[in-house]
Amino acid sequence: MDSFLTLIQVLDSTVRLATPLLLACLAGLYSERAGIFDIGLEGKMLMAAFFSAAVAAVTGSVWLGLLAGIAASLVLSALHGLASITFRGNQLISGVAINFLAAGLTVLIAQDWFQQGGRTPSLFAGGRFEPITFPFAETLSGVPIIGPIYSELLSGHSILVYVAFLMVPATWWVLFRTRFGLRLRAVGENPAAVDTAGVSVVGLRYAAVAICGVLCGIAGAYLATGLQAGFVKDMTAGRGFIALAALIFAKWRPWHAMWACLLFGLLQAVALRFQNIDLGGIVIPVQAMDALPYILTVVILAGFVGKAIPPKAGGEPYIKER
């Protein structure tokens, strides 16, 4: 029974740690399906994490913090859109620039506002997303097997965790069951055909980049106000890049993206839970465990998971034929 409870606790951590990855992964999915490659997921999450924590610390309202995080992320999205859609710049360089901008600005502003060495004050009740307890979670917790799954694993997360997982079917429905989704996918595959049909390529791509900004904003806000209690320097810790790897692993499909993010979340949860694992006399150091998600990222990007074919027009600025 103890091992079952340990498993539930690890899976509970997996869900929490997979949430920011999943939101960032879906953000990248919208953007890349429309033909805009976004290396700047990391920077947008970082900027959103800082502003959500800063505003929540100052106002004491986590909801205002969430809005500030989304707004900060949208500003960077607009910048990326401007560079890569309007001015037809290199999308990868624009994304990298956003990452550098966010890494520097967050620490600079945090130091100026709070004088705490580039971090925000710790957030207390009201400034953080509180866990939501499902009805009868306490009553059912004693029931074998089902009880712990319901009360520990499904219940007791913050609202953004449920939002993230509900976004998966929502994204699938939008992309594959609506006219907007069809056009969005078409813009990533063959923008000229969409243009010929009289639909604005630029408008659709900006819409995709804006959706990406909102989701990155929620991911960043969750990091600083749900997963942790405040902002610290570089707190995204490469999650934006792991989300990109999960997206490629999932071959740009929403349901597969969820499982890929859960896999990365599981590796992070295992690293946190089991420090120094002893395998038949060989002790695996905690650093090796911490490195697992990043090693898997490299393995995936090296192409060990089969060929992942990105949207055809991805990374190419669309130039309207005269």
PDB file of C-alpha atoms in Angstrom:
ATOM      1  CA  MET A   1       0.000   0.000   0.000  1.00  0.00           C
ATOM      2  CA  ASP A   2       2.900   2.331   0.785  1.00  0.00           C
ATOM      3  CA  SER A   3       4.328   1.863  -2.684  1.00  0.00           C
ATOM      4  CA  PHE A   4       0.882   2.624  -4.177  1.00  0.00           C
ATOM      5  CA  LEU A   5       0.699   5.886  -2.196  1.00  0.00           C
ATOM      6  CA  THR A   6       4.239   6.761  -3.321  1.00  0.00           C
ATOM      7  CA  LEU A   7       3.147   6.138  -6.932  1.00  0.00           C
ATOM      8  CA  ILE A   8       0.122   8.429  -6.441  1.00  0.00           C
ATOM      9  CA  GLN A   9       2.385  11.151  -4.984  1.00  0.00           C
ATOM     10  CA  VAL A  10       4.804  10.863  -7.918  1.00  0.00           C
ATOM     11  CA  LEU A  11       1.901  11.043 -10.408  1.00  0.00           C
ATOM     12  CA  ASP A  12       0.476  14.021  -8.484  1.00  0.00           C
ATOM     13  CA  SER A  13       3.836  15.823  -8.887  1.00  0.00           C
ATOM     14  CA  THR A  14       3.913  14.732 -12.536  1.00  0.00           C
ATOM     15  CA  VAL A  15       0.604  16.494 -13.207  1.00  0.00           C
ATOM     16  CA  ARG A  16       1.794  19.686 -11.487  1.00  0.00           C
ATOM     17  CA  LEU A  17       5.152  19.718 -13.276  1.00  0.00           C
ATOM     18  CA  ALA A  18       3.624  18.846 -16.656  1.00  0.00           C
ATOM     19  CA  THR A  19       1.145  21.755 -16.489  1.00  0.00           C
ATOM     20  CA  PRO A  20       3.506  24.609 -17.526  1.00  0.00           C
ATOM     21  CA  LEU A  21       5.043  22.328 -20.183  1.00  0.00           C
ATOM     22  CA  LEU A  22       1.619  21.450 -21.564  1.00  0.00           C
ATOM     23  CA  LEU A  23       0.465  25.080 -21.762  1.00  0.00           C
ATOM     24  CA  ALA A  24       3.710  26.120 -23.483  1.00  0.00           C
ATOM     25  CA  CYS A  25       3.524  23.110 -25.794  1.00  0.00           C
ATOM     26  CA  LEU A  26      -0.038  23.968 -26.887  1.00  0.00           C
ATOM     27  CA  ALA A  27       1.059  27.603 -27.319  1.00  0.00           C
ATOM     28  CA  GLY A  28       3.795  26.460 -29.681  1.00  0.00           C
ATOM     29  CA  LEU A  29       1.316  24.152 -31.425  1.00  0.00           C
ATOM     30  CA  TYR A  30      -0.972  27.047 -32.468  1.00  0.00           C
ATOM     31  CA  SER A  31       1.956  29.198 -33.560  1.00  0.00           C
ATOM     32  CA  GLU A  32       3.806  26.510 -35.504  1.00  0.00           C
ATOM     33  CA  ARG A  33       0.661  25.096 -37.131  1.00  0.00           C
ATOM     34  CA  ALA A  34       0.214  28.585 -38.610  1.00  0.00           C
ATOM     35  CA  GLY A  35       3.789  28.564 -39.903  1.00  0.00           C
ATOM     36  CA  ILE A  36       5.438  30.733 -37.239  1.00  0.00           C
ATOM     37  CA  PHE A  37       8.239  28.904 -35.425  1.00  0.00           C
ATOM     38  CA  ASP A  38       8.527  30.132 -31.870  1.00  0.00           C
ATOM     39  CA  ILE A  39      11.789  29.611 -30.009  1.00  0.00           C
ATOM     40  CA  GLY A  40      10.651  32.405 -27.667  1.00  0.00           C
ATOM     41  CA  LEU A  41       8.269  30.273 -25.571  1.00  0.00           C
ATOM     42  CA  GLU A  42      10.859  30.295 -22.779  1.00  0.00           C
ATOM     43  CA  GLY A  43      11.160  34.103 -22.760  1.00  0.00           C
ATOM     44  CA  LYS A  44       7.402  34.633 -22.801  1.00  0.00           C
ATOM     45  CA  MET A  45       6.897  32.239 -19.886  1.00  0.00           C
ATOM     46  CA  LEU A  46       9.680  33.934 -17.930  1.00  0.00           C
ATOM     47  CA  MET A  47       8.279  37.427 -18.505  1.00  0.00           C
ATOM     48  CA  ALA A  48       4.770  36.240 -17.575  1.00  0.00           C
ATOM     49  CA  ALA A  49       6.101  34.516 -14.442  1.00  0.00           C
ATOM     50  CA  PHE A  50       7.772  37.721 -13.305  1.00  0.00           C
ATOM     51  CA  PHE A  51       4.877  40.097 -13.967  1.00  0.00           C
ATOM     52  CA  SER A  52       2.272  37.740 -12.497  1.00  0.00           C
ATOM     53  CA  ALA A  53       4.322  37.346  -9.302  1.00  0.00           C
ATOM     54  CA  ALA A  54       5.175  41.066  -9.110  1.00  0.00           C
ATOM     55  CA  VAL A  55       1.560  42.215  -9.556  1.00  0.00           C
ATOM     56  CA  ALA A  56       0.243  39.508  -7.204  1.00  0.00           C
ATOM     57  CA  ALA A  57       2.819  40.588  -4.584  1.00  0.00           C
ATOM     58  CA  VAL A  58       1.904  44.278  -4.883  1.00  0.00           C
ATOM     59  CA  THR A  59      -1.901  43.966  -5.154  1.00  0.00           C
ATOM     60  CA  GLY A  60      -2.427  40.737  -3.186  1.00  0.00           C
ATOM     61  CA  SER A  61      -4.668  39.470  -6.016  1.00  0.00           C
ATOM     62  CA  VAL A  62      -3.607  36.386  -7.920  1.00  0.00           C
ATOM     63  CA  TRP A  63      -6.155  37.103 -10.681  1.00  0.00           C
ATOM     64  CA  LEU A  64      -4.653  40.526 -11.388  1.00  0.00           C
ATOM     65  CA  GLY A  65      -1.289  38.742 -11.414  1.00  0.00           C
ATOM     66  CA  LEU A  66      -2.578  36.264 -14.012  1.00  0.00           C
ATOM     67  CA  LEU A  67      -3.857  39.113 -16.220  1.00  0.00           C
ATOM     68  CA  ALA A  68      -0.520  40.931 -15.910  1.00  0.00           C
ATOM     69  CA  GLY A  69       1.327  37.740 -16.863  1.00  0.00           C
ATOM     70  CA  ILE A  70      -0.850  37.226 -19.940  1.00  0.00           C
ATOM     71  CA  ALA A  71      -0.428  40.908 -20.919  1.00  0.00           C
ATOM     72  CA  ALA A  72       3.384  40.707 -20.592  1.00  0.00           C
ATOM     73  CA  SER A  73       3.467  37.555 -22.702  1.00  0.00           C
ATOM     74  CA  LEU A  74       1.183  39.133 -25.329  1.00  0.00           C
ATOM     75  CA  VAL A  75       3.536  42.128 -25.646  1.00  0.00           C
ATOM     76  CA  LEU A  76       6.424  39.771 -26.472  1.00  0.00           C
ATOM     77  CA  SER A  77       4.153  37.824 -28.834  1.00  0.00           C
ATOM     78  CA  ALA A  78       3.275  41.045 -30.638  1.00  0.00           C
ATOM     79  CA  LEU A  79       6.992  41.804 -30.910  1.00  0.00           C
ATOM     80  CA  HIS A  80       7.641  38.360 -32.386  1.00  0.00           C
ATOM     81  CA  GLY A  81       4.689  38.772 -34.752  1.00  0.00           C
ATOM     82  CA  LEU A  82       5.893  42.187 -35.850  1.00  0.00           C
ATOM     83  CA  ALA A  83       9.401  40.910 -36.546  1.00  0.00           C
ATOM     84  CA  SER A  84       8.441  37.692 -38.299  1.00  0.00           C
ATOM     85  CA  ILE A  85       5.069  38.436 -39.953  1.00  0.00           C
ATOM     86  CA  THR A  86       5.061  42.166 -40.742  1.00  0.00           C
ATOM     87  CA  PHE A  87       8.801  42.726 -41.288  1.00  0.00           C
ATOM     88  CA  ARG A  88       9.370  39.138 -42.530  1.00  0.00           C
ATOM     89  CA  GLY A  89      12.436  38.733 -40.331  1.00  0.00           C
ATOM     90  CA  ASN A  90      14.067  35.467 -39.338  1.00  0.00           C
ATOM     91  CA  GLN A  91      11.679  33.764 -36.898  1.00  0.00           C
ATOM     92  CA  LEU A  92      14.364  31.847 -35.022  1.00  0.00           C
ATOM     93  CA  ILE A  93      16.499  34.929 -34.389  1.00  0.00           C
ATOM     94  CA  SER A  94      13.441  36.880 -33.251  1.00  0.00           C
ATOM     95  CA  GLY A  95      12.604  34.077 -30.781  1.00  0.00           C
ATOM     96  CA  VAL A  96      16.146  33.936 -29.413  1.00  0.00           C
ATOM     97  CA  ALA A  97      16.123  37.727 -29.005  1.00  0.00           C
ATOM     98  CA  ILE A  98      12.900  37.457 -26.976  1.00  0.00           C
ATOM     99  CA  ASN A  99      14.539  34.887 -24.690  1.00  0.00           C
ATOM    100  CA  PHE A 100      17.537  37.164 -24.036  1.00  0.00           C
ATOM    101  CA  LEU A 101      15.287  40.185 -23.552  1.00  0.00           C
ATOM    102  CA  ALA A 102      13.132  38.379 -20.981  1.00  0.00           C
ATOM    103  CA  ALA A 103      16.111  36.888 -19.104  1.00  0.00           C
ATOM    104  CA  GLY A 104      17.695  40.329 -18.666  1.00  0.00           C
ATOM    105  CA  LEU A 105      14.605  42.493 -18.159  1.00  0.00           C
ATOM    106  CA  THR A 106      12.943  40.333 -15.498  1.00  0.00           C
ATOM    107  CA  VAL A 107      15.961  40.459 -13.174  1.00  0.00           C
ATOM    108  CA  LEU A 108      16.562  44.157 -13.836  1.00  0.00           C
ATOM    109  CA  ILE A 109      12.969  45.210 -13.100  1.00  0.00           C
ATOM    110  CA  ALA A 110      12.716  42.847 -10.104  1.00  0.00           C
ATOM    111  CA  GLN A 111      15.851  44.373  -8.591  1.00  0.00           C
ATOM    112  CA  ASP A 112      14.562  47.900  -9.219  1.00  0.00           C
ATOM    113  CA  TRP A 113      11.095  47.248  -7.768  1.00  0.00           C
ATOM    114  CA  PHE A 114      11.806  44.906  -4.867  1.00  0.00           C
ATOM    115  CA  GLN A 115      15.573  45.098  -4.126  1.00  0.00           C
ATOM    116  CA  GLN A 116      15.671  41.373  -3.345  1.00  0.00           C
ATOM    117  CA  GLY A 117      18.403  40.310  -5.739  1.00  0.00           C
ATOM    118  CA  GLY A 118      16.211  39.844  -8.807  1.00  0.00           C
ATOM    119  CA  ARG A 119      13.354  37.996  -7.112  1.00  0.00           C
ATOM    120  CA  THR A 120       9.898  39.020  -5.951  1.00  0.00           C
ATOM    121  CA  PRO A 121       8.704  38.797  -2.324  1.00  0.00           C
ATOM    122  CA  SER A 122       7.171  35.432  -1.389  1.00  0.00           C
ATOM    123  CA  LEU A 123       3.462  35.241  -2.114  1.00  0.00           C
ATOM    124  CA  PHE A 124       0.951  34.375   0.586  1.00  0.00           C
ATOM    125  CA  ALA A 125      -2.767  33.499   0.568  1.00  0.00           C
ATOM    126  CA  GLY A 126      -4.615  35.585  -2.011  1.00  0.00           C
ATOM    127  CA  GLY A 127      -1.455  36.081  -4.032  1.00  0.00           C
ATOM    128  CA  ARG A 128      -1.296  32.390  -4.955  1.00  0.00           C
ATOM    129  CA  PHE A 129      -3.654  29.960  -6.658  1.00  0.00           C
ATOM    130  CA  GLU A 130      -5.143  27.792  -3.925  1.00  0.00           C
ATOM    131  CA  PRO A 131      -5.776  24.066  -4.483  1.00  0.00           C
ATOM    132  CA  ILE A 132      -9.355  23.131  -5.391  1.00  0.00           C
ATOM    133  CA  THR A 133     -10.754  20.220  -3.379  1.00  0.00           C
ATOM    134  CA  PHE A 134     -13.361  18.118  -5.186  1.00  0.00           C
ATOM    135  CA  PRO A 135     -16.634  17.236  -3.434  1.00  0.00           C
ATOM    136  CA  PHE A 136     -16.365  14.134  -1.188  1.00  0.00           C
ATOM    137  CA  ALA A 137     -12.555  14.046  -1.597  1.00  0.00           C
ATOM    138  CA  GLU A 138     -12.101  13.805   2.186  1.00  0.00           C
ATOM    139  CA  THR A 139     -14.851  11.199   2.598  1.00  0.00           C
ATOM    140  CA  LEU A 140     -13.574   8.943  -0.187  1.00  0.00           C
ATOM    141  CA  SER A 141      -9.879   9.189   0.736  1.00  0.00           C
ATOM    142  CA  GLY A 142     -10.136   6.021   2.864  1.00  0.00           C
ATOM    143  CA  VAL A 143     -11.529   3.863   0.027  1.00  0.00           C
ATOM    144  CA  PRO A 144      -8.799   1.539  -1.319  1.00  0.00           C
ATOM    145  CA  ILE A 145      -7.318   2.345  -4.754  1.00  0.00           C
ATOM    146  CA  ILE A 146     -10.120   4.682  -5.928  1.00  0.00           C
ATOM    147  CA  GLY A 147      -9.944   6.915  -2.831  1.00  0.00           C
ATOM    148  CA  PRO A 148      -6.318   8.057  -3.166  1.00  0.00           C
ATOM    149  CA  ILE A 149      -6.671   8.436  -6.962  1.00  0.00           C
ATOM    150  CA  TYR A 150      -9.693  10.718  -6.526  1.00  0.00           C
ATOM    151  CA  SER A 151      -8.629  12.652  -3.427  1.00  0.00           C
ATOM    152  CA  GLU A 152      -4.857  12.910  -4.077  1.00  0.00           C
ATOM    153  CA  LEU A 153      -4.367  12.689  -7.840  1.00  0.00           C
ATOM    154  CA  LEU A 154      -7.494  14.284  -9.330  1.00  0.00           C
ATOM    155  CA  SER A 155      -8.479  16.650  -6.523  1.00  0.00           C
ATOM    156  CA  GLY A 156      -6.341  19.306  -4.859  1.00  0.00           C
ATOM    157  CA  HIS A 157      -4.748  21.077  -7.844  1.00  0.00           C
ATOM    158  CA  SER A 158      -5.018  24.771  -8.616  1.00  0.00           C
ATOM    159  CA  ILE A 159      -7.496  25.932 -11.258  1.00  0.00           C
ATOM    160  CA  LEU A 160      -4.765  26.476 -13.882  1.00  0.00           C
ATOM    161  CA  VAL A 161      -3.911  22.754 -13.849  1.00  0.00           C
ATOM    162  CA  TYR A 162      -7.488  21.903 -14.833  1.00  0.00           C
ATOM    163  CA  VAL A 163      -7.473  24.717 -17.411  1.00  0.00           C
ATOM    164  CA  ALA A 164      -4.279  23.283 -18.966  1.00  0.00           C
ATOM    165  CA  PHE A 165      -5.714  19.783 -19.335  1.00  0.00           C
ATOM    166  CA  LEU A 166      -9.065  21.089 -20.634  1.00  0.00           C
ATOM    167  CA  MET A 167      -7.137  23.047 -23.260  1.00  0.00           C
ATOM    168  CA  VAL A 168      -6.089  19.750 -24.884  1.00  0.00           C
ATOM    169  CA  PRO A 169      -9.559  18.686 -26.146  1.00  0.00           C
ATOM    170  CA  ALA A 170     -10.371  22.363 -26.773  1.00  0.00           C
ATOM    171  CA  THR A 171      -7.273  22.736 -28.969  1.00  0.00           C
ATOM    172  CA  TRP A 172      -8.076  19.520 -30.823  1.00  0.00           C
ATOM    173  CA  TRP A 173     -11.621  20.747 -31.466  1.00  0.00           C
ATOM    174  CA  VAL A 174     -10.511  24.222 -32.598  1.00  0.00           C
ATOM    175  CA  LEU A 175      -7.800  22.904 -34.939  1.00  0.00           C
ATOM    176  CA  PHE A 176      -9.650  19.952 -36.466  1.00  0.00           C
ATOM    177  CA  ARG A 177     -13.354  20.755 -36.157  1.00  0.00           C
ATOM    178  CA  THR A 178     -13.707  24.484 -36.875  1.00  0.00           C
ATOM    179  CA  ARG A 179     -13.307  26.658 -39.955  1.00  0.00           C
ATOM    180  CA  PHE A 180     -10.769  28.811 -38.092  1.00  0.00           C
ATOM    181  CA  GLY A 181      -8.674  25.710 -37.328  1.00  0.00           C
ATOM    182  CA  LEU A 182      -8.784  24.523 -40.925  1.00  0.00           C
ATOM    183  CA  ARG A 183      -7.584  27.924 -42.146  1.00  0.00           C
ATOM    184  CA  LEU A 184      -4.913  28.074 -39.443  1.00  0.00           C
ATOM    185  CA  ARG A 185      -3.509  24.699 -40.508  1.00  0.00           C
ATOM    186  CA  ALA A 186      -3.745  25.672 -44.168  1.00  0.00           C
ATOM    187  CA  VAL A 187      -1.723  28.841 -43.506  1.00  0.00           C
ATOM    188  CA  GLY A 188       1.056  26.677 -42.098  1.00  0.00           C
ATOM    189  CA  GLU A 189       0.990  24.311 -45.077  1.00  0.00           C
ATOM    190  CA  ASN A 190       0.162  26.496 -48.074  1.00  0.00           C
ATOM    191  CA  PRO A 191      -0.367  30.205 -47.360  1.00  0.00           C
ATOM    192  CA  ALA A 192      -0.707  31.076 -51.058  1.00  0.00           C
ATOM    193  CA  ALA A 193      -3.823  28.886 -51.354  1.00  0.00           C
ATOM    194  CA  VAL A 194      -5.377  30.578 -48.309  1.00  0.00           C
ATOM    195  CA  ASP A 195      -4.581  33.987 -49.774  1.00  0.00           C
ATOM    196  CA  THR A 196      -6.152  32.996 -53.103  1.00  0.00           C
ATOM    197  CA  ALA A 197      -9.319  32.032 -51.215  1.00  0.00           C
ATOM    198  CA  GLY A 198      -9.486  35.625 -49.964  1.00  0.00           C
ATOM    199  CA  VAL A 199      -8.526  34.928 -46.352  1.00  0.00           C
ATOM    200  CA  SER A 200      -5.896  37.133 -44.693  1.00  0.00           C
ATOM    201  CA  VAL A 201      -2.682  35.166 -44.112  1.00  0.00           C
ATOM    202  CA  VAL A 202      -1.262  37.935 -41.922  1.00  0.00           C
ATOM    203  CA  GLY A 203      -4.456  38.103 -39.833  1.00  0.00           C
ATOM    204  CA  LEU A 204      -4.506  34.352 -39.235  1.00  0.00           C
ATOM    205  CA  ARG A 205      -0.832  34.252 -38.304  1.00  0.00           C
ATOM    206  CA  TYR A 206      -1.259  37.137 -35.857  1.00  0.00           C
ATOM    207  CA  ALA A 207      -4.265  35.310 -34.340  1.00  0.00           C
ATOM    208  CA  ALA A 208      -2.127  32.189 -33.852  1.00  0.00           C
ATOM    209  CA  VAL A 209       0.717  34.207 -32.302  1.00  0.00           C
ATOM    210  CA  ALA A 210      -1.791  35.921 -29.959  1.00  0.00           C
ATOM    211  CA  ILE A 211      -3.245  32.572 -28.799  1.00  0.00           C
ATOM    212  CA  CYS A 212       0.343  31.440 -28.252  1.00  0.00           C
ATOM    213  CA  GLY A 213       0.939  34.561 -26.118  1.00  0.00           C
ATOM    214  CA  VAL A 214      -2.118  33.924 -23.942  1.00  0.00           C
ATOM    215  CA  LEU A 215      -1.176  30.279 -23.286  1.00  0.00           C
ATOM    216  CA  CYS A 216       2.462  31.172 -22.516  1.00  0.00           C
ATOM    217  CA  GLY A 217       1.138  33.851 -20.154  1.00  0.00           C
ATOM    218  CA  ILE A 218      -0.954  31.297 -18.260  1.00  0.00           C
ATOM    219  CA  ALA A 219       2.032  28.900 -18.160  1.00  0.00           C
ATOM    220  CA  GLY A 220       4.326  31.573 -16.705  1.00  0.00           C
ATOM    221  CA  ALA A 221       1.727  32.733 -14.196  1.00  0.00           C
ATOM    222  CA  TYR A 222       1.243  29.129 -13.050  1.00  0.00           C
ATOM    223  CA  LEU A 223       4.982  28.734 -12.479  1.00  0.00           C
ATOM    224  CA  ALA A 224       5.196  31.771 -10.209  1.00  0.00           C
ATOM    225  CA  THR A 225       1.777  31.744  -8.503  1.00  0.00           C
ATOM    226  CA  GLY A 226       0.703  28.083  -8.616  1.00  0.00           C
ATOM    227  CA  LEU A 227       3.741  25.819  -8.630  1.00  0.00           C
ATOM    228  CA  GLN A 228       5.933  28.166  -6.571  1.00  0.00           C
ATOM    229  CA  ALA A 229       5.270  31.219  -4.400  1.00  0.00           C
ATOM    230  CA  GLY A 230       7.028  34.038  -6.208  1.00  0.00           C
ATOM    231  CA  PHE A 231       9.487  34.708  -8.995  1.00  0.00           C
ATOM    232  CA  VAL A 232      13.190  33.805  -8.944  1.00  0.00           C
ATOM    233  CA  LYS A 233      15.813  34.451 -11.624  1.00  0.00           C
ATOM    234  CA  ASP A 234      15.530  32.163 -14.677  1.00  0.00           C
ATOM    235  CA  MET A 235      12.806  30.125 -12.979  1.00  0.00           C
ATOM    236  CA  THR A 236      11.551  28.657 -16.279  1.00  0.00           C
ATOM    237  CA  ALA A 237      14.777  26.555 -16.317  1.00  0.00           C
ATOM    238  CA  GLY A 238      14.544  25.530 -19.969  1.00  0.00           C
ATOM    239  CA  ARG A 239      10.860  24.532 -19.827  1.00  0.00           C
ATOM    240  CA  GLY A 240      10.152  26.465 -23.022  1.00  0.00           C
ATOM    241  CA  PHE A 241      12.686  24.341 -24.872  1.00  0.00           C
ATOM    242  CA  ILE A 242      11.418  21.113 -23.300  1.00  0.00           C
ATOM    243  CA  ALA A 243       7.923  22.126 -24.483  1.00  0.00           C
ATOM    244  CA  LEU A 244       9.306  22.582 -28.009  1.00  0.00           C
ATOM    245  CA  ALA A 245      10.872  19.112 -27.845  1.00  0.00           C
ATOM    246  CA  ALA A 246       7.544  17.677 -26.619  1.00  0.00           C
ATOM    247  CA  LEU A 247       5.812  19.402 -29.545  1.00  0.00           C
ATOM    248  CA  ILE A 248       8.184  17.811 -32.073  1.00  0.00           C
ATOM    249  CA  PHE A 249       7.889  14.471 -30.233  1.00  0.00           C
ATOM    250  CA  ALA A 250       4.089  14.775 -30.516  1.00  0.00           C
ATOM    251  CA  LYS A 251       4.404  15.676 -34.215  1.00  0.00           C
ATOM    252  CA  TRP A 252       2.253  18.809 -33.722  1.00  0.00           C
ATOM    253  CA  ARG A 253      -0.850  16.973 -32.437  1.00  0.00           C
ATOM    254  CA  PRO A 254      -2.677  18.058 -29.242  1.00  0.00           C
ATOM    255  CA  TRP A 255      -3.391  14.673 -27.592  1.00  0.00           C
ATOM    256  CA  HIS A 256       0.096  13.381 -28.296  1.00  0.00           C
ATOM    257  CA  ALA A 257       1.448  16.656 -26.891  1.00  0.00           C
ATOM    258  CA  MET A 258      -0.315  15.976 -23.591  1.00  0.00           C
ATOM    259  CA  TRP A 259       1.280  12.527 -23.247  1.00  0.00           C
ATOM    260  CA  ALA A 260       4.697  13.891 -24.229  1.00  0.00           C
ATOM    261  CA  CYS A 261       4.446  16.623 -21.573  1.00  0.00           C
ATOM    262  CA  LEU A 262       3.324  14.094 -18.966  1.00  0.00           C
ATOM    263  CA  LEU A 263       6.384  11.994 -19.806  1.00  0.00           C
ATOM    264  CA  PHE A 264       8.689  14.996 -19.219  1.00  0.00           C
ATOM    265  CA  GLY A 265       6.728  15.851 -16.058  1.00  0.00           C
ATOM    266  CA  LEU A 266       7.183  12.271 -14.819  1.00  0.00           C
ATOM    267  CA  LEU A 267      10.962  12.472 -15.306  1.00  0.00           C
ATOM    268  CA  GLN A 268      11.081  15.742 -13.345  1.00  0.00           C
ATOM    269  CA  ALA A 269       8.862  14.273 -10.602  1.00  0.00           C
ATOM    270  CA  VAL A 270      11.034  11.155 -10.311  1.00  0.00           C
ATOM    271  CA  ALA A 271      14.170  13.332 -10.084  1.00  0.00           C
ATOM    272  CA  LEU A 272      12.590  15.384  -7.285  1.00  0.00           C
ATOM    273  CA  ARG A 273      11.231  12.392  -5.381  1.00  0.00           C
ATOM    274  CA  PHE A 274      14.100   9.927  -5.612  1.00  0.00           C
ATOM    275  CA  GLN A 275      17.394  11.565  -4.777  1.00  0.00           C
ATOM    276  CA  ASN A 276      20.405   9.248  -5.214  1.00  0.00           C
ATOM    277  CA  ILE A 277      18.808   6.006  -6.473  1.00  0.00           C
ATOM    278  CA  ASP A 278      20.670   2.809  -5.592  1.00  0.00           C
ATOM    279  CA  LEU A 279      20.656   0.330  -8.494  1.00  0.00           C
ATOM    280  CA  GLY A 280      22.351  -2.903  -7.438  1.00  0.00           C
ATOM    281  CA  GLY A 281      25.176  -1.191  -5.572  1.00  0.00           C
ATOM    282  CA  ILE A 282      25.597   1.627  -8.122  1.00  0.00           C
ATOM    283  CA  VAL A 283      24.292   4.914  -6.738  1.00  0.00           C
ATOM    284  CA  ILE A 284      22.889   7.229  -9.423  1.00  0.00           C
ATOM    285  CA  PRO A 285      23.626  10.808  -8.271  1.00  0.00           C
ATOM    286  CA  VAL A 286      20.783  13.327  -8.022  1.00  0.00           C
ATOM    287  CA  GLN A 287      22.387  15.481 -10.749  1.00  0.00           C
ATOM    288  CA  ALA A 288      22.002  12.638 -13.253  1.00  0.00           C
ATOM    289  CA  MET A 289      18.310  12.360 -12.322  1.00  0.00           C
ATOM    290  CA  ASP A 290      17.827  16.135 -12.689  1.00  0.00           C
ATOM    291  CA  ALA A 291      19.417  15.982 -16.130  1.00  0.00           C
ATOM    292  CA  LEU A 292      17.008  13.282 -17.394  1.00  0.00           C
ATOM    293  CA  PRO A 293      14.358  15.591 -18.938  1.00  0.00           C
ATOM    294  CA  TYR A 294      17.088  17.539 -20.751  1.00  0.00           C
ATOM    295  CA  ILE A 295      18.797  14.361 -21.964  1.00  0.00           C
ATOM    296  CA  LEU A 296      15.465  13.122 -23.312  1.00  0.00           C
ATOM    297  CA  THR A 297      15.027  16.496 -25.057  1.00  0.00           C
ATOM    298  CA  VAL A 298      18.332  16.037 -26.879  1.00  0.00           C
ATOM    299  CA  VAL A 299      17.487  12.424 -27.749  1.00  0.00           C
ATOM    300  CA  ILE A 300      14.138  13.487 -29.235  1.00  0.00           C
ATOM    301  CA  LEU A 301      15.592  16.408 -31.172  1.00  0.00           C
ATOM    302  CA  ALA A 302      18.356  14.183 -32.527  1.00  0.00           C
ATOM    303  CA  GLY A 303      15.574  12.342 -34.354  1.00  0.00           C
ATOM    304  CA  PHE A 304      15.437   9.066 -32.458  1.00  0.00           C
ATOM    305  CA  VAL A 305      11.633   9.116 -32.424  1.00  0.00           C
ATOM    306  CA  GLY A 306      11.103   8.793 -36.155  1.00  0.00           C
ATOM    307  CA  LYS A 307      10.768  11.586 -38.661  1.00  0.00           C
ATOM    308  CA  ALA A 308       8.713  14.538 -37.462  1.00  0.00           C
ATOM    309  CA  ILE A 309       7.666  16.649 -40.439  1.00  0.00           C
ATOM    310  CA  PRO A 310       6.857  20.252 -39.491  1.00  0.00           C
ATOM    311  CA  PRO A 311       4.202  22.334 -41.297  1.00  0.00           C
ATOM    312  CA  LYS A 312       5.486  22.959 -44.842  1.00  0.00           C
ATOM    313  CA  ALA A 313       5.440  26.746 -44.733  1.00  0.00           C
ATOM    314  CA  GLY A 314       6.882  26.855 -41.196  1.00  0.00           C
ATOM    315  CA  GLY A 315       9.636  29.399 -40.700  1.00  0.00           C
ATOM    316  CA  GLU A 316       9.017  31.031 -44.085  1.00  0.00           C
ATOM    317  CA  PRO A 317       7.711  34.604 -44.241  1.00  0.00           C
ATOM    318  CA  TYR A 318       4.799  34.887 -46.682  1.00  0.00           C
ATOM    319  CA  ILE A 319       5.380  37.322 -49.508  1.00  0.00           C
ATOM    320  CA  LYS A 320       2.223  38.121 -51.436  1.00  0.00           C
ATOM    321  CA  GLU A 321       2.582  37.759 -55.168  1.00  0.00           C
ATOM    322  CA  ARG A 322       1.785  40.899 -57.056  1.00  0.00           C
TER     323      ARG A 322
END
